[in-house]
Amino acid sequence: MRISVDISLYPLTEGYVEPILEFINKLEANPNLVVKRNSLATQVFGDYRAVMDCLDAEMEAVFNALPHSVFVMKFIGTDRADVVDV
């Protein structure tokens, strides 16, 4: 099963840009995922287990480094990587 996830990360710190970019870069480094950025969120597409395993590891790394961070996510049970918004 393939899924789509819409992710927003909010580190509750003044230097918030670098942790966000680092998180996205780590997602993009995973060859099993398709990652798309936009100005409001990041979308991740791929096999359910690959997406969830990557998110688990990378979210834990963020919380270890910046425990006062917030993730907002929406999960969809299909792969919408090729859907064109009109």
Tab-separated table of C-alpha atoms in Angstrom:
chain	number	residue	atom	x	y	z
A	1	MET	CA	0.000	0.000	0.000
A	2	ARG	CA	1.265	3.449	-0.895
A	3	ILE	CA	0.429	6.569	1.099
A	4	SER	CA	0.754	10.339	1.019
A	5	VAL	CA	1.642	12.518	4.000
A	6	ASP	CA	1.437	16.297	4.306
A	7	ILE	CA	3.869	17.494	6.998
A	8	SER	CA	4.466	20.814	8.732
A	9	LEU	CA	7.204	21.125	11.354
A	10	TYR	CA	7.211	23.978	13.848
A	11	PRO	CA	10.337	24.098	16.053
A	12	LEU	CA	9.426	26.429	18.889
A	13	THR	CA	12.722	28.277	18.822
A	14	GLU	CA	14.071	31.436	17.223
A	15	GLY	CA	16.428	29.532	14.906
A	16	TYR	CA	13.647	27.486	13.356
A	17	VAL	CA	14.634	27.497	9.666
A	18	GLU	CA	17.706	25.262	9.905
A	19	PRO	CA	15.977	22.388	11.789
A	20	ILE	CA	13.139	22.416	9.242
A	21	LEU	CA	15.540	22.283	6.297
A	22	GLU	CA	17.580	19.535	7.969
A	23	PHE	CA	14.425	17.440	8.506
A	24	ILE	CA	13.357	17.866	4.876
A	25	ASN	CA	16.856	17.082	3.595
A	26	LYS	CA	16.885	13.823	5.549
A	27	LEU	CA	13.523	12.843	4.062
A	28	GLU	CA	14.806	13.680	0.576
A	29	ALA	CA	17.912	11.535	1.159
A	30	ASN	CA	15.726	8.427	1.485
A	31	PRO	CA	15.661	6.785	-1.977
A	32	ASN	CA	12.379	5.006	-1.186
A	33	LEU	CA	10.395	8.235	-0.834
A	34	VAL	CA	9.156	10.940	-3.157
A	35	VAL	CA	9.352	14.302	-1.388
A	36	LYS	CA	7.805	17.530	-2.655
A	37	ARG	CA	8.316	20.901	-0.979
A	38	ASN	CA	6.128	23.963	-1.099
A	39	SER	CA	5.996	27.187	0.883
A	40	LEU	CA	3.582	25.837	3.514
A	41	ALA	CA	4.350	22.144	3.953
A	42	THR	CA	6.232	19.135	2.665
A	43	GLN	CA	4.554	16.157	1.038
A	44	VAL	CA	5.972	12.645	1.275
A	45	PHE	CA	4.827	9.745	-0.910
A	46	GLY	CA	5.789	6.088	-0.862
A	47	ASP	CA	5.214	2.621	0.492
A	48	TYR	CA	3.462	2.758	3.871
A	49	ARG	CA	6.223	0.995	5.808
A	50	ALA	CA	9.047	2.987	4.171
A	51	VAL	CA	7.300	6.294	4.896
A	52	MET	CA	6.419	5.396	8.479
A	53	ASP	CA	9.887	4.001	9.286
A	54	CYS	CA	11.556	7.141	7.931
A	55	LEU	CA	9.148	9.474	9.738
A	56	ASP	CA	9.637	7.545	12.975
A	57	ALA	CA	13.419	7.889	12.840
A	58	GLU	CA	13.506	11.510	11.696
A	59	MET	CA	10.816	12.730	14.093
A	60	GLU	CA	12.681	11.093	16.972
A	61	ALA	CA	15.868	12.907	15.902
A	62	VAL	CA	14.012	16.243	15.846
A	63	PHE	CA	12.475	15.659	19.281
A	64	ASN	CA	15.854	14.621	20.722
A	65	ALA	CA	17.458	17.820	19.436
A	66	LEU	CA	14.480	20.169	19.897
A	67	PRO	CA	11.892	18.721	22.283
A	68	HIS	CA	9.742	21.841	21.995
A	69	SER	CA	8.744	21.154	18.400
A	70	VAL	CA	5.345	20.506	16.845
A	71	PHE	CA	4.549	18.268	13.867
A	72	VAL	CA	1.232	18.637	12.045
A	73	MET	CA	0.503	15.810	9.602
A	74	LYS	CA	-2.266	14.616	7.322
A	75	PHE	CA	-2.204	11.039	6.043
A	76	ILE	CA	-3.955	9.792	2.912
A	77	GLY	CA	-4.227	6.072	2.119
A	78	THR	CA	-3.246	6.487	-1.552
A	79	ASP	CA	-0.245	7.800	-3.444
A	80	ARG	CA	-1.149	11.281	-4.738
A	81	ALA	CA	2.342	12.208	-5.972
A	82	ASP	CA	1.142	12.508	-9.563
A	83	VAL	CA	-2.113	14.371	-8.835
A	84	VAL	CA	-2.165	17.798	-10.433
A	85	ASP	CA	-3.962	20.518	-8.493
A	86	VAL	CA	-6.282	22.634	-10.584
